[in-house]
Coordinates of C-alpha atoms in Angstrom, one line a residue:
X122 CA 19.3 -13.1 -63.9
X123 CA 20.1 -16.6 -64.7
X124 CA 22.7 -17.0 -62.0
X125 CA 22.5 -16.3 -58.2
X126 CA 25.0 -16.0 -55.8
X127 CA 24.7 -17.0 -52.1
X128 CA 27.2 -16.3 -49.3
X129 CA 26.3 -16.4 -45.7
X130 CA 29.6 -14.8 -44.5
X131 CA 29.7 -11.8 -46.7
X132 CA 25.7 -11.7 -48.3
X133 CA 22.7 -9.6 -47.3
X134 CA 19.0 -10.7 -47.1
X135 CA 17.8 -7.2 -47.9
X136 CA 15.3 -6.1 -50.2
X137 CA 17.8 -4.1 -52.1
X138 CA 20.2 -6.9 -52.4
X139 CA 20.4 -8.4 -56.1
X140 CA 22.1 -11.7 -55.6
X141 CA 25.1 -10.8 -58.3
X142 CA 28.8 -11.7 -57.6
X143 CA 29.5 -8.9 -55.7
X144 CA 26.2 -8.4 -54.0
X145 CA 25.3 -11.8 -53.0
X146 CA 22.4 -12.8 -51.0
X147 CA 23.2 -14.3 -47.1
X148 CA 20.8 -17.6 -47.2
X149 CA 19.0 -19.6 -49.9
X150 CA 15.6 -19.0 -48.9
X151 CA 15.6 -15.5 -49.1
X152 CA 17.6 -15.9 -52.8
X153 CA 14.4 -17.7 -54.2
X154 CA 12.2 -15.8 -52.3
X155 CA 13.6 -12.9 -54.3
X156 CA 14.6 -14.5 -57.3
X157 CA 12.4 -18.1 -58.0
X158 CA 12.8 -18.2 -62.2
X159 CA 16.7 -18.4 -61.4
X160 CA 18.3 -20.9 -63.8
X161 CA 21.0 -21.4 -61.1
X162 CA 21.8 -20.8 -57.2
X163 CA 25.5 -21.0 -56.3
X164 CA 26.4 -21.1 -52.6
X165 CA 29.8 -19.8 -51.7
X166 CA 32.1 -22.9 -50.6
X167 CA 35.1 -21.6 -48.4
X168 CA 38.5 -23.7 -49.3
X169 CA 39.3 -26.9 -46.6
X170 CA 42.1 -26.5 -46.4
X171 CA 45.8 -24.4 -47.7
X172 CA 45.9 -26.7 -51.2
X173 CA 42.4 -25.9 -51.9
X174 CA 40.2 -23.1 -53.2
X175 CA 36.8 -21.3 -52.2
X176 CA 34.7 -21.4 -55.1
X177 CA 30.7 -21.0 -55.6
X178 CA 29.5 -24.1 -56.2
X179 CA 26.0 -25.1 -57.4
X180 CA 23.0 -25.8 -54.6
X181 CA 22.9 -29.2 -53.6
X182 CA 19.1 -30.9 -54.3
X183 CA 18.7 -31.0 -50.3
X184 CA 19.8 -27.8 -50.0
X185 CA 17.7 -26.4 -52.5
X186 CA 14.1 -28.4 -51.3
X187 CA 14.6 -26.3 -47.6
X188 CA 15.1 -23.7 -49.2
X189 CA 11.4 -23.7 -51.0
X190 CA 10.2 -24.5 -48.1
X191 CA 11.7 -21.0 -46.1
X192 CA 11.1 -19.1 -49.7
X193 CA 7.3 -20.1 -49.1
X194 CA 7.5 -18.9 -45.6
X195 CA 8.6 -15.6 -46.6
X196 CA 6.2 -15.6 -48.7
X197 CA 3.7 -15.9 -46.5
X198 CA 5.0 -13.5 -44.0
X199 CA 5.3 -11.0 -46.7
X200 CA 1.7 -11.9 -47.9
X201 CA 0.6 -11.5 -44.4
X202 CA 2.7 -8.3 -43.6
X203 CA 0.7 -6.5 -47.0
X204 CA -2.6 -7.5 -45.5
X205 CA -1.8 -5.9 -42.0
X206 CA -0.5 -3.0 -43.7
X207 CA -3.8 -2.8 -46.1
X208 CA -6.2 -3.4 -42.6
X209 CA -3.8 -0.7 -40.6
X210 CA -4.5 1.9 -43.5
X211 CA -8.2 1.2 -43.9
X212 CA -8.1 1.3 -40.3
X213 CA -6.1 4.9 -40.1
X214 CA -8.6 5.7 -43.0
X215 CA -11.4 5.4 -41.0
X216 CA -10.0 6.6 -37.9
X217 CA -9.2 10.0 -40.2
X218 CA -13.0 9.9 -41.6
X219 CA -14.2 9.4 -37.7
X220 CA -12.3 12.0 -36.6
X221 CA -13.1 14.8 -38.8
X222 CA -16.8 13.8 -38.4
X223 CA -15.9 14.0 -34.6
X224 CA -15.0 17.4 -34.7
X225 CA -17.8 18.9 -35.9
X226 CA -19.7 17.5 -33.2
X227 CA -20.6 19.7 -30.8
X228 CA -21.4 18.9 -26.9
X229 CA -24.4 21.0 -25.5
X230 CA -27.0 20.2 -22.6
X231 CA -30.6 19.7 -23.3
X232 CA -32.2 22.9 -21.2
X233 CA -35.3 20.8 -22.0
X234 CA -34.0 18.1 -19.1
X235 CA -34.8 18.4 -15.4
X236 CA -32.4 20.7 -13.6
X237 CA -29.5 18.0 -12.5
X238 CA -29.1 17.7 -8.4
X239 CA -25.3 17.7 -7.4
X240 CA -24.7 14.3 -5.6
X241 CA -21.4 12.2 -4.3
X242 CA -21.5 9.0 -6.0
X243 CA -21.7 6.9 -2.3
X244 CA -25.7 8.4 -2.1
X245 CA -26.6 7.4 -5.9
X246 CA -28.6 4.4 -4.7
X247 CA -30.7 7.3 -2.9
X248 CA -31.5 8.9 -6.9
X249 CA -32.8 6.4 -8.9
X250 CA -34.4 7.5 -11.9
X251 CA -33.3 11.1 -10.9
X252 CA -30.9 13.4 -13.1
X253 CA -28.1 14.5 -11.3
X254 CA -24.7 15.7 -11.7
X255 CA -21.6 14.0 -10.5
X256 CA -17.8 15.3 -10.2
X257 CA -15.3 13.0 -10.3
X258 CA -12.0 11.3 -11.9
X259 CA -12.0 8.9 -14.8
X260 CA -10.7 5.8 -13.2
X261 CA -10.9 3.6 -16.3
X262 CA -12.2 4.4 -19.7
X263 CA -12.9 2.4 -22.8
X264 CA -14.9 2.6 -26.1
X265 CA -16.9 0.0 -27.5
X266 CA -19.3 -0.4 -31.1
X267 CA -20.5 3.3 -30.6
X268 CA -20.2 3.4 -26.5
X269 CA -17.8 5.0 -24.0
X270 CA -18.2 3.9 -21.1
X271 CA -16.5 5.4 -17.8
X272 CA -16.0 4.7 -14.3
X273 CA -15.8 7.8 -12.3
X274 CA -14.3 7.8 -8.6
X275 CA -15.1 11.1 -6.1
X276 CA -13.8 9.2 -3.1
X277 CA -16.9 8.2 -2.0
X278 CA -16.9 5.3 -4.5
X279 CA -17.1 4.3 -8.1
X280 CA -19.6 4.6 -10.8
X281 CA -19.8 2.9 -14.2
X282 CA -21.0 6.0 -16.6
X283 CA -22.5 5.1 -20.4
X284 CA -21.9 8.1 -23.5
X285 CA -24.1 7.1 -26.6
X286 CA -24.7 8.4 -29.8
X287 CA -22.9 11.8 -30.2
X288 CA -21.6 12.1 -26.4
X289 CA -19.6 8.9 -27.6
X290 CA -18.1 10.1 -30.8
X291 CA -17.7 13.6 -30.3
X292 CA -13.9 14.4 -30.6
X293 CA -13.9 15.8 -27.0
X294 CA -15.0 12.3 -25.7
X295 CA -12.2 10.5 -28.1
X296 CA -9.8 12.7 -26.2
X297 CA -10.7 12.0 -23.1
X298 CA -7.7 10.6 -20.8
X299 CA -7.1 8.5 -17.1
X300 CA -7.2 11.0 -14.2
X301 CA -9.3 13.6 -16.2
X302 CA -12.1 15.6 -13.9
X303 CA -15.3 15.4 -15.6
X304 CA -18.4 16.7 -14.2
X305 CA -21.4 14.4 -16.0
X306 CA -25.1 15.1 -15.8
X307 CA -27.5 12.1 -16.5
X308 CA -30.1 9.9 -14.8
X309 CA -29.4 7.0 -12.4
X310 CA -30.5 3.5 -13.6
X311 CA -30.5 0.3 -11.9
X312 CA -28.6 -2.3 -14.2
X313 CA -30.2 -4.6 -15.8
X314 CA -30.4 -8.7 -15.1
X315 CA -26.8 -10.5 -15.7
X316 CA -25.2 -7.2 -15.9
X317 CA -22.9 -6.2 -13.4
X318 CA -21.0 -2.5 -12.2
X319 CA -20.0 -0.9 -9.1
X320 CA -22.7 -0.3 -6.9
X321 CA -25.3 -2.0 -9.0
X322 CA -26.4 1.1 -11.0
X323 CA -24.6 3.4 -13.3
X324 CA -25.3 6.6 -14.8
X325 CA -26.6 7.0 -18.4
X326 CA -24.8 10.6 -19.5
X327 CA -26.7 13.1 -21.8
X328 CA -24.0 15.6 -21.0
X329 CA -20.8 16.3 -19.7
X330 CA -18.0 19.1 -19.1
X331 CA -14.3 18.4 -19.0
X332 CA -12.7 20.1 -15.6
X333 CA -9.4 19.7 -16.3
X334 CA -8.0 16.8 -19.1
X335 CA -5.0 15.3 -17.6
X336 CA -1.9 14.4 -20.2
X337 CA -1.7 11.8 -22.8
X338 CA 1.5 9.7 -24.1
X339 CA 4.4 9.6 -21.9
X340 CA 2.8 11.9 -19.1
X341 CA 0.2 9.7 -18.7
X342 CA -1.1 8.6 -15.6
X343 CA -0.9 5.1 -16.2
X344 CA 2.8 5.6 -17.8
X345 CA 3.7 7.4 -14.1
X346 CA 2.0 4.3 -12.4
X347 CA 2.3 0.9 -13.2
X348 CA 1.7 -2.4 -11.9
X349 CA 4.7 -4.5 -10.6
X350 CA 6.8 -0.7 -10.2
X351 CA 9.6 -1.0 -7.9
X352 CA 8.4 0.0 -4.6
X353 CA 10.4 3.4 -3.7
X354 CA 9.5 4.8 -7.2
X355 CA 6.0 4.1 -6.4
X356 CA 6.8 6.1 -3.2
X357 CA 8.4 8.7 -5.3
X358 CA 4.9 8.6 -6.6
X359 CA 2.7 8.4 -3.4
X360 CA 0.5 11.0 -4.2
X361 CA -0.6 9.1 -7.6
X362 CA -0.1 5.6 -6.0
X363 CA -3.1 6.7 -3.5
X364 CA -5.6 6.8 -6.1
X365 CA -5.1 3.1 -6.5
X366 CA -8.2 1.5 -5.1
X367 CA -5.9 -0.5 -2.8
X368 CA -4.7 2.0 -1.0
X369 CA -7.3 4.3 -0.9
X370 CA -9.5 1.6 0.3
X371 CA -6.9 1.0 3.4
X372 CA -6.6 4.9 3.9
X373 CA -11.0 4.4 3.9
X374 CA -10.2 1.2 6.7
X375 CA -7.7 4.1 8.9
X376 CA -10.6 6.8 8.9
X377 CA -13.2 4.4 10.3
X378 CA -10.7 3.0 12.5
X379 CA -9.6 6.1 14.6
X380 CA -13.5 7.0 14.8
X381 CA -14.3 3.4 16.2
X382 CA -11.9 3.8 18.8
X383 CA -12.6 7.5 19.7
X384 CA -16.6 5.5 19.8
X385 CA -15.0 3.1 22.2
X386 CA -13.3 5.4 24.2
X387 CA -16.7 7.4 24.7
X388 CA -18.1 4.2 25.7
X389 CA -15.1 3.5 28.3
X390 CA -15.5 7.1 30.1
X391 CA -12.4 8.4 28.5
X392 CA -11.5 12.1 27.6
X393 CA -9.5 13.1 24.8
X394 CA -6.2 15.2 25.5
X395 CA -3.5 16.7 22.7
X396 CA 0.0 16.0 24.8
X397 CA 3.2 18.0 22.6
X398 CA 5.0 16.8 20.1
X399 CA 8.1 18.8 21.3
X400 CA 9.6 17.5 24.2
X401 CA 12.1 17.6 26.5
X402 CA 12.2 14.3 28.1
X403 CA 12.5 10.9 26.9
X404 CA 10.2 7.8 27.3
X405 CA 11.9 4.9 25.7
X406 CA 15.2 5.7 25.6
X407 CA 17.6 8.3 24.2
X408 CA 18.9 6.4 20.8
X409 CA 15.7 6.4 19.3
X410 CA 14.9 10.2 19.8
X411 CA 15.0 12.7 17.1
X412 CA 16.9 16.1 18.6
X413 CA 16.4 19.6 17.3
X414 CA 17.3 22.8 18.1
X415 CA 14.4 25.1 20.1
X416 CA 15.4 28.0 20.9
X417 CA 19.1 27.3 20.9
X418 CA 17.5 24.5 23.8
X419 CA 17.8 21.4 23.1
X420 CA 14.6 19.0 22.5
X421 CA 13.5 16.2 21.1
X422 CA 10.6 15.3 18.8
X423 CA 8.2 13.0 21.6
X424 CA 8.3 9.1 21.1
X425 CA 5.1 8.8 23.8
X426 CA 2.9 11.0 25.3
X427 CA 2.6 8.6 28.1
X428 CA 4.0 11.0 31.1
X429 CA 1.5 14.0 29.9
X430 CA -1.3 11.6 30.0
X431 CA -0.3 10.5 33.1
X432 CA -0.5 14.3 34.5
X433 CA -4.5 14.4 33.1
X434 CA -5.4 11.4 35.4
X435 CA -6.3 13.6 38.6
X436 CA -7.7 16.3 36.3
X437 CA -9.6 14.4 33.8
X438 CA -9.8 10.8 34.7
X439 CA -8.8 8.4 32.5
X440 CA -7.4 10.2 29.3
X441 CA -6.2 9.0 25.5
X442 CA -4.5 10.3 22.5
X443 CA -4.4 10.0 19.1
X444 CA -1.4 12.0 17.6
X445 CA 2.5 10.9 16.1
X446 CA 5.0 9.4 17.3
X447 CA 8.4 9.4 16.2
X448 CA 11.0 7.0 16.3
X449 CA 14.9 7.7 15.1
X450 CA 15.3 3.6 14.7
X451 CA 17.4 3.1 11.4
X452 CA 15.2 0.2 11.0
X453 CA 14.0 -1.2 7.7
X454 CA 11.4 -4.3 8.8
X455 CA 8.2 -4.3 7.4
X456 CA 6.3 -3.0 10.5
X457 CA 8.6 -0.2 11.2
X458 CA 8.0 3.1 10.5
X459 CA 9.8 7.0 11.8
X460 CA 6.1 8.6 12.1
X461 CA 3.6 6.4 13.2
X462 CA 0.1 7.5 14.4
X463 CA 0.6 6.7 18.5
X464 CA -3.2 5.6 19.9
X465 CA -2.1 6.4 23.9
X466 CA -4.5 5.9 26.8
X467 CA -3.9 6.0 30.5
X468 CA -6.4 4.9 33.4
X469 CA -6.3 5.4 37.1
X470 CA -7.2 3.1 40.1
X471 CA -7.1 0.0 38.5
X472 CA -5.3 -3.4 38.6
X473 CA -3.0 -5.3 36.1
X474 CA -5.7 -7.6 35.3
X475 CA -8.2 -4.8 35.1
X476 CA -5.9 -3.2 32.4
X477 CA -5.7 -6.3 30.3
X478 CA -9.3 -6.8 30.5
X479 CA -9.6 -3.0 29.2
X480 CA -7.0 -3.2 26.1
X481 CA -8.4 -6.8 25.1
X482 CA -12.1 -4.7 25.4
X483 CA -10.8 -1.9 23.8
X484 CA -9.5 -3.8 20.5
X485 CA -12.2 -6.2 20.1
X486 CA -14.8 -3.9 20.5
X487 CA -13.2 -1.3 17.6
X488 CA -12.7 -3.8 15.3
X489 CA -16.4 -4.7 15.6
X490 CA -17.4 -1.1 14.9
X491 CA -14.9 -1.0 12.1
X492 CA -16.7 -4.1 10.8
X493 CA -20.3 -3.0 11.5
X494 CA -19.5 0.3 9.2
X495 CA -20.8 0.7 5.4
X496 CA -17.6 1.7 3.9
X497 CA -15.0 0.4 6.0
X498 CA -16.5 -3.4 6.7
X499 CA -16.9 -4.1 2.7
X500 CA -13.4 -2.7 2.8
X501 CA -12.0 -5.2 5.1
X502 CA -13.6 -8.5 3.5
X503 CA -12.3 -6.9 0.4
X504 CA -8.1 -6.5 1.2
X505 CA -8.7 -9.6 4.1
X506 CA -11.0 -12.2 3.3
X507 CA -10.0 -14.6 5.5
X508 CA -10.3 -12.2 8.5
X509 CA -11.7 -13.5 12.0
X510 CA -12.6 -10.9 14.4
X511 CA -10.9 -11.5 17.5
X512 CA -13.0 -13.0 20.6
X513 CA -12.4 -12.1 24.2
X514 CA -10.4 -13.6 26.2
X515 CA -7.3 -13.0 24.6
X516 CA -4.8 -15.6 25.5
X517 CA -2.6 -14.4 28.9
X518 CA 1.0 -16.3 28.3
X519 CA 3.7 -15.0 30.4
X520 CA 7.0 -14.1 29.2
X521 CA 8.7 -17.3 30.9
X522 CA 6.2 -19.8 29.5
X523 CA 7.3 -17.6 26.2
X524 CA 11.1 -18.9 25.9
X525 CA 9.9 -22.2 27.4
X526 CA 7.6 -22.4 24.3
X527 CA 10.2 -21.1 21.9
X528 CA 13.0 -23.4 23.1
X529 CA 10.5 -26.4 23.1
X530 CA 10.0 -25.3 19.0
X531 CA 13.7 -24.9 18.1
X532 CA 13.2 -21.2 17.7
X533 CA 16.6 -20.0 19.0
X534 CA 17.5 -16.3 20.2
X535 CA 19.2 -13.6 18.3
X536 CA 22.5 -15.3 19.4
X537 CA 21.0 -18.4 17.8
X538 CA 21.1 -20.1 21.1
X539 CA 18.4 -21.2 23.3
X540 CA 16.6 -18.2 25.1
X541 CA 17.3 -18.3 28.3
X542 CA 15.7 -15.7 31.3
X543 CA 16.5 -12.0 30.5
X544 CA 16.7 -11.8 26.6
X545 CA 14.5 -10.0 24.5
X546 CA 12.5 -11.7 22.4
X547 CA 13.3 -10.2 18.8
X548 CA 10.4 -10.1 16.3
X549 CA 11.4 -12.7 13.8
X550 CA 10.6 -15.4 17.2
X551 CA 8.0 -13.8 18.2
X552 CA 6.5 -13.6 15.0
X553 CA 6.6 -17.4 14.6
X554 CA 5.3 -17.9 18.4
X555 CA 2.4 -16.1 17.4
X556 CA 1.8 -17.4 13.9
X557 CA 2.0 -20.7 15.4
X558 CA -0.4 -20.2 18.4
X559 CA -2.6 -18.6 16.0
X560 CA -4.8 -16.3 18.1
X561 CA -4.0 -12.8 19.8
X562 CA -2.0 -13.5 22.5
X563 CA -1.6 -10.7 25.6
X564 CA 2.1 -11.3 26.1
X565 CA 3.0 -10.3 30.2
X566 CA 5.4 -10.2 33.0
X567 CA 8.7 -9.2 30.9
X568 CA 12.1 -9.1 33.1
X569 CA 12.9 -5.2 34.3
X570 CA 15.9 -5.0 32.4
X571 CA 14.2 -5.1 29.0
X572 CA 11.5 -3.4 30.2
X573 CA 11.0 1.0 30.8
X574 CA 12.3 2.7 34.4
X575 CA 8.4 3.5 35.0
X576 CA 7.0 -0.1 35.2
X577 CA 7.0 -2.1 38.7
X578 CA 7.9 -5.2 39.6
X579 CA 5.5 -7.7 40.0
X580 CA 4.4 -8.7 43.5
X581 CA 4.9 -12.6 43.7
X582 CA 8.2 -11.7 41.8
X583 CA 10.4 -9.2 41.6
X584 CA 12.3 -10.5 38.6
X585 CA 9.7 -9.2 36.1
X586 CA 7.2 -6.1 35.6
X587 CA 3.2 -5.8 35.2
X588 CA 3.9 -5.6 31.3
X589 CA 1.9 -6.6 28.2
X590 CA 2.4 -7.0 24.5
X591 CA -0.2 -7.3 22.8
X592 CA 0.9 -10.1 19.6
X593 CA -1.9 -10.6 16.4
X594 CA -1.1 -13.1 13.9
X595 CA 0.2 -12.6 10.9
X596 CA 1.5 -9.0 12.1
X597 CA 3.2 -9.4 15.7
X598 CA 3.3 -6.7 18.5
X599 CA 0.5 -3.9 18.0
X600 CA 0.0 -2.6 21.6
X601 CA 2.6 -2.3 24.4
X602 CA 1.5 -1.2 28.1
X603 CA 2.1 -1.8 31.6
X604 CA 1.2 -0.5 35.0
X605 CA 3.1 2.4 36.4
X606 CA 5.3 2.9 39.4
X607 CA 3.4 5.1 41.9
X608 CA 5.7 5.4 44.4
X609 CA 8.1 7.8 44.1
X610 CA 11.1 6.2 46.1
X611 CA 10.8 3.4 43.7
X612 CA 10.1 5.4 40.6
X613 CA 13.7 7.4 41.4
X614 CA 15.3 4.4 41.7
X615 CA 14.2 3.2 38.2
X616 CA 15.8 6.4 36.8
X617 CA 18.7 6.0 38.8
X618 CA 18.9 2.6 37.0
X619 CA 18.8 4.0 34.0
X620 CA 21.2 6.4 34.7
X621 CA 18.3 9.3 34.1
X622 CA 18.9 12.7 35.1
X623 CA 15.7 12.8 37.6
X624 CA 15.3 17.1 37.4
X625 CA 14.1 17.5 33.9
X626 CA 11.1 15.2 35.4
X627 CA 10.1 17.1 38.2
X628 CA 6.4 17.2 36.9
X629 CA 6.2 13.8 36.3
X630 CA 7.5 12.8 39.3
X631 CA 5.1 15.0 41.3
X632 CA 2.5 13.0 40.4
X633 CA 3.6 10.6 42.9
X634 CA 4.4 13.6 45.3
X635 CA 0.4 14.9 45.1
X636 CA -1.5 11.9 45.4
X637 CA -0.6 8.9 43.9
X638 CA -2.6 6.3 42.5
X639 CA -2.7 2.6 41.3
X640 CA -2.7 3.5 37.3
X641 CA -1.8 1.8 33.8
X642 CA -1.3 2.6 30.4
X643 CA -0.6 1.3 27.0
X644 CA 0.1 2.3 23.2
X645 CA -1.2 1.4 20.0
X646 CA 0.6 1.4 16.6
X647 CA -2.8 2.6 14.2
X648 CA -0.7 1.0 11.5
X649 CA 0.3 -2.0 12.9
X650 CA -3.4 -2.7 13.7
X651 CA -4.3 -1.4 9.6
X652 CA -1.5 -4.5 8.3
X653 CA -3.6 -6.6 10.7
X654 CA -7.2 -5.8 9.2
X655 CA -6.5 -4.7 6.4
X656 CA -3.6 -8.0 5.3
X657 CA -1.3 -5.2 4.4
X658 CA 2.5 -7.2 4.0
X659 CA 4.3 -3.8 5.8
X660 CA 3.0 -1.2 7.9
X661 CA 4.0 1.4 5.1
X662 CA 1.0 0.8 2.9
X663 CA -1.2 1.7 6.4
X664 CA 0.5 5.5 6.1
X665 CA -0.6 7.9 4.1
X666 CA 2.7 8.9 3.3
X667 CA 5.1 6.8 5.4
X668 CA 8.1 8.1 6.9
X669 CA 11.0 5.5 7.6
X670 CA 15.4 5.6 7.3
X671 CA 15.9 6.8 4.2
X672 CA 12.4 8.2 3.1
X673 CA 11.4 12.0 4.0
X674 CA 9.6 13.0 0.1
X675 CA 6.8 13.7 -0.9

């Protein structure tokens, strides 16, 4: 064609487009990209104005030199685009050849080999040179010149696993997928120098069965969970999000610490007790309590088992917990939660000073153990490596050198006016107080009217109770306690106060009637402490599967 139209408002750069009158290409580049031996290029030139006409008019020389120019560029694209296309069929090619030469490969065990001994990953370093067989999940998988090579989790920890030779190409290994159970048989090798895998060792396979091949494609795992998912749809997911090795590795953190503190508590001469979770009576106060219906009774899902511990003292001696807690705060905060696991202890004969010498012991000396232990201390340095232990003392501050040090920092109460005697310090100030300061603090002597109906009044004055927070950096409040009242005129006048029917506490308040004691008692938040050790940002990664306003599934 000697002539070829162009027309940007009406043309097409398409590869069936011709570039006649009435099927004009839309740029000049893509017209001599077509059509170079073109004896002429006309560009449509619409009229000016009403006395003139449009009219195709010949490319200008400036026009037609940029033109080249993008005519070579889509030349080279198209140039480039045919090569991929050549490599991405050699490559299908082969893929096709590799794949029908997979399939006749089949898997079988060597009955030749020493029987294999059924081991959990975490004792591997015990099996050197030994053939074993291991269960587990493909946590990552990837093929490389001839090699597969897998790391398999069991929960006891991770272990890289090498397929050679037919193991790697058979068609059952090029199907294998992310979340598959695999049991593989092989022998335990130390790595060699400069190279570098979980543990130090991995397995070299010279067999394996599938357990159960979890989906590919759309249903696949890593398609379900992904990183940077919005939060609640990784909730939605919990039950896949735990096989993260974050959260597993704080859920690892949790087991050690409930059995450091149960340690502890052996240590301290405390007995374990297992106080209801269905309850009658209130602890904290009636708008946080969940109701139900019992038996067309009313009761209440417990928020402390403070007052049953308190009824072990003259059985047992000093008595703890370790069960949940529930809280109907429609509270959203980061260290919040509707089901929290409630760490409770209670101790008789003692003083207020004896009880802050026993919670400061009590925490230091757990987060030692945690420390101290083989899976759990890694852990910690792991999620927190800029984690200090805490020392003994903690810092004693009272709650009145408290709003003197917040007004002295501009820090300003919820009314966003100095605090003065009486308010409640809310957690965003006491979070800075304590962020500030830097080291655990044992926060004490809180006014009675923000404090519970069951703690006294302090001797040297009556203004404020034998109470104690306990604040950690970076996290805020994780224990609450206080001595008790144990004298029953002045334990009925703290429900009359209140304004708390005294009758459905009759047990409780016999334990003032049949001998009375000096006694104390505090709380800890397992999850709160888990954000602390473990640098979690909210207290619902410490939960295996959290429970807050709004979130009742899985």
């Amino acid at each position: 064609m000697s002539e070829i139209y162009i027309n940007e408002a009406t043309g097409f750069d398409e590869q069936a487009a011709t570039g006649a009158q009435d099927a004009p290409f839309k740029t000049a580049a893509f017209a001599l990209f077509k059509v170079p031996e073109a004896t002429k290029y006309l560009v449509f030139k619409p009229a000016e104005n009403a006395e003139s006409e449009s009219a195709y008019v010949e490319i200008t020389a400036s026009a037609l030199k940029k033109a080249k120019k993008g005519a070579d560029s889509l030349k080279k694209k198209e140039e480039k685009n045919k090569l991929l296309a050549e490599q991405k069929a050699a490559k299908e090619a082969e893929d096709n050849i590799k794949l029908m030469e997979s399939m006749k490969i089949t898997i079988t065990e060597d009955k030749d080999l020493p029987v294999a001994k059924k081991v959990k990953i975490g004792t591997v370093s015990e099996h050197i040179d030994e053939r074993v067989k291991i269960f587990g999940w493909i946590h990552r998988l990837r093929s490389q010149k001839g090699l597969a090579f897998i790391v398999l989790r069991d929960g006891s920890g991770f272990i890289q696993c090498v397929l050679s030779g037919d193991l790697a190409n058979a068609y059952q290994t090029l199907s294998l997928t992310i979340e598959s159970t695999v049991a593989l048989y092989g022998v335990i090798k130390k790595l060699p120098e400069g190279k570098s895998a979980p543990g130090g060792v991995e397995l070299v396979v010279d067999y394996y069965e599938v357990v159960g091949l979890a989906p590919a494609g759309k249903d696949s795992f890593t398609n379900k969970i992904q990183e940077g998912t919005d939060p609640s749809i990784l909730l939605d997911q919990r039950h896949l999000a735990l096989r993260g090795e974050t959260l597993s590795a704080v859920m690892k953190v949790r087991a050690a610490l409930l059995g450091a503190i149960r340690k502890v508590y052996a240590e301290e001469g405390l007995t374990e007790v297992t106080p209801p979770c269905m309850v009658q009576t209130q602890v904290e106060g009636g708008s946080t309590l969940f109701k139900m219906d019992y038996y067309a009774e009313e009761a209440y899902l417990t928020q402390s088992s403070q007052l049953y511990l308190e009824t072990c003292l003259p059985a047992l001696g000093d008595v703890y917990c370790i069960q949940e807690s529930f809280r109907a705060e429609k509270s959203h905060t980061r260290r919040h939660l509707s089901e929290y696991t409630h760490i409770e202890a209670e101790l008789a004969f003692l003083t207020f000073e004896d009880l802050l010498t026993h919670i400061e012991t009590v925490i230091t000396k757990t987060v030692q153990f945690v420390l101290e232990d083989p899976v759990a201390g890694p852990l910690v340095k792991q999620l927190n490596p800029g984690f200090v232990a805490p020392q003994m003392p903690f810092k004693r501050m009272q709650y009145i050198d408290a709003i003197e040090w917040l007004n002295e920092n501009g820090i300003p109460n919820e009314e966003g006016e100095q605090f003065k005697f009486g308010d409640d310090i809310a957690e965003a100030a006491e979070r800075k107080m304590t962020d500030s300061i830097g080291v655990p603090i044992l926060l004490n002597r809180f006014p009675v009217e923000i404090k519970s109906f069951y703690m006294p009044k302090c001797k040297d004055d009556p203004r404020v109770t034998e109470s104690v927070d306990v604040l950690m950096p970076t996290v805020g409040e994780i224990t609450g306690g206080s001595m008790r009242i144990n004298n029953l005129e002045e334990l009925l006048a703290g429900f009359k106060r209140e304004k708390i029917d005294p009758a459905p506490y009759y047990w409780f308040i016999d334990q003032r009637k049949y001998g009375t004691c000096p006694h104390g008692g505090y709380g800890l938040g397992t999850e709160r402490i888990l954000a602390w050790l473990c640098n979690r940002f909210t207290v619902r990664d410490c939960s295996l599967y959290p429970r807050y306003s709004g979130r009742c599934k899985p």
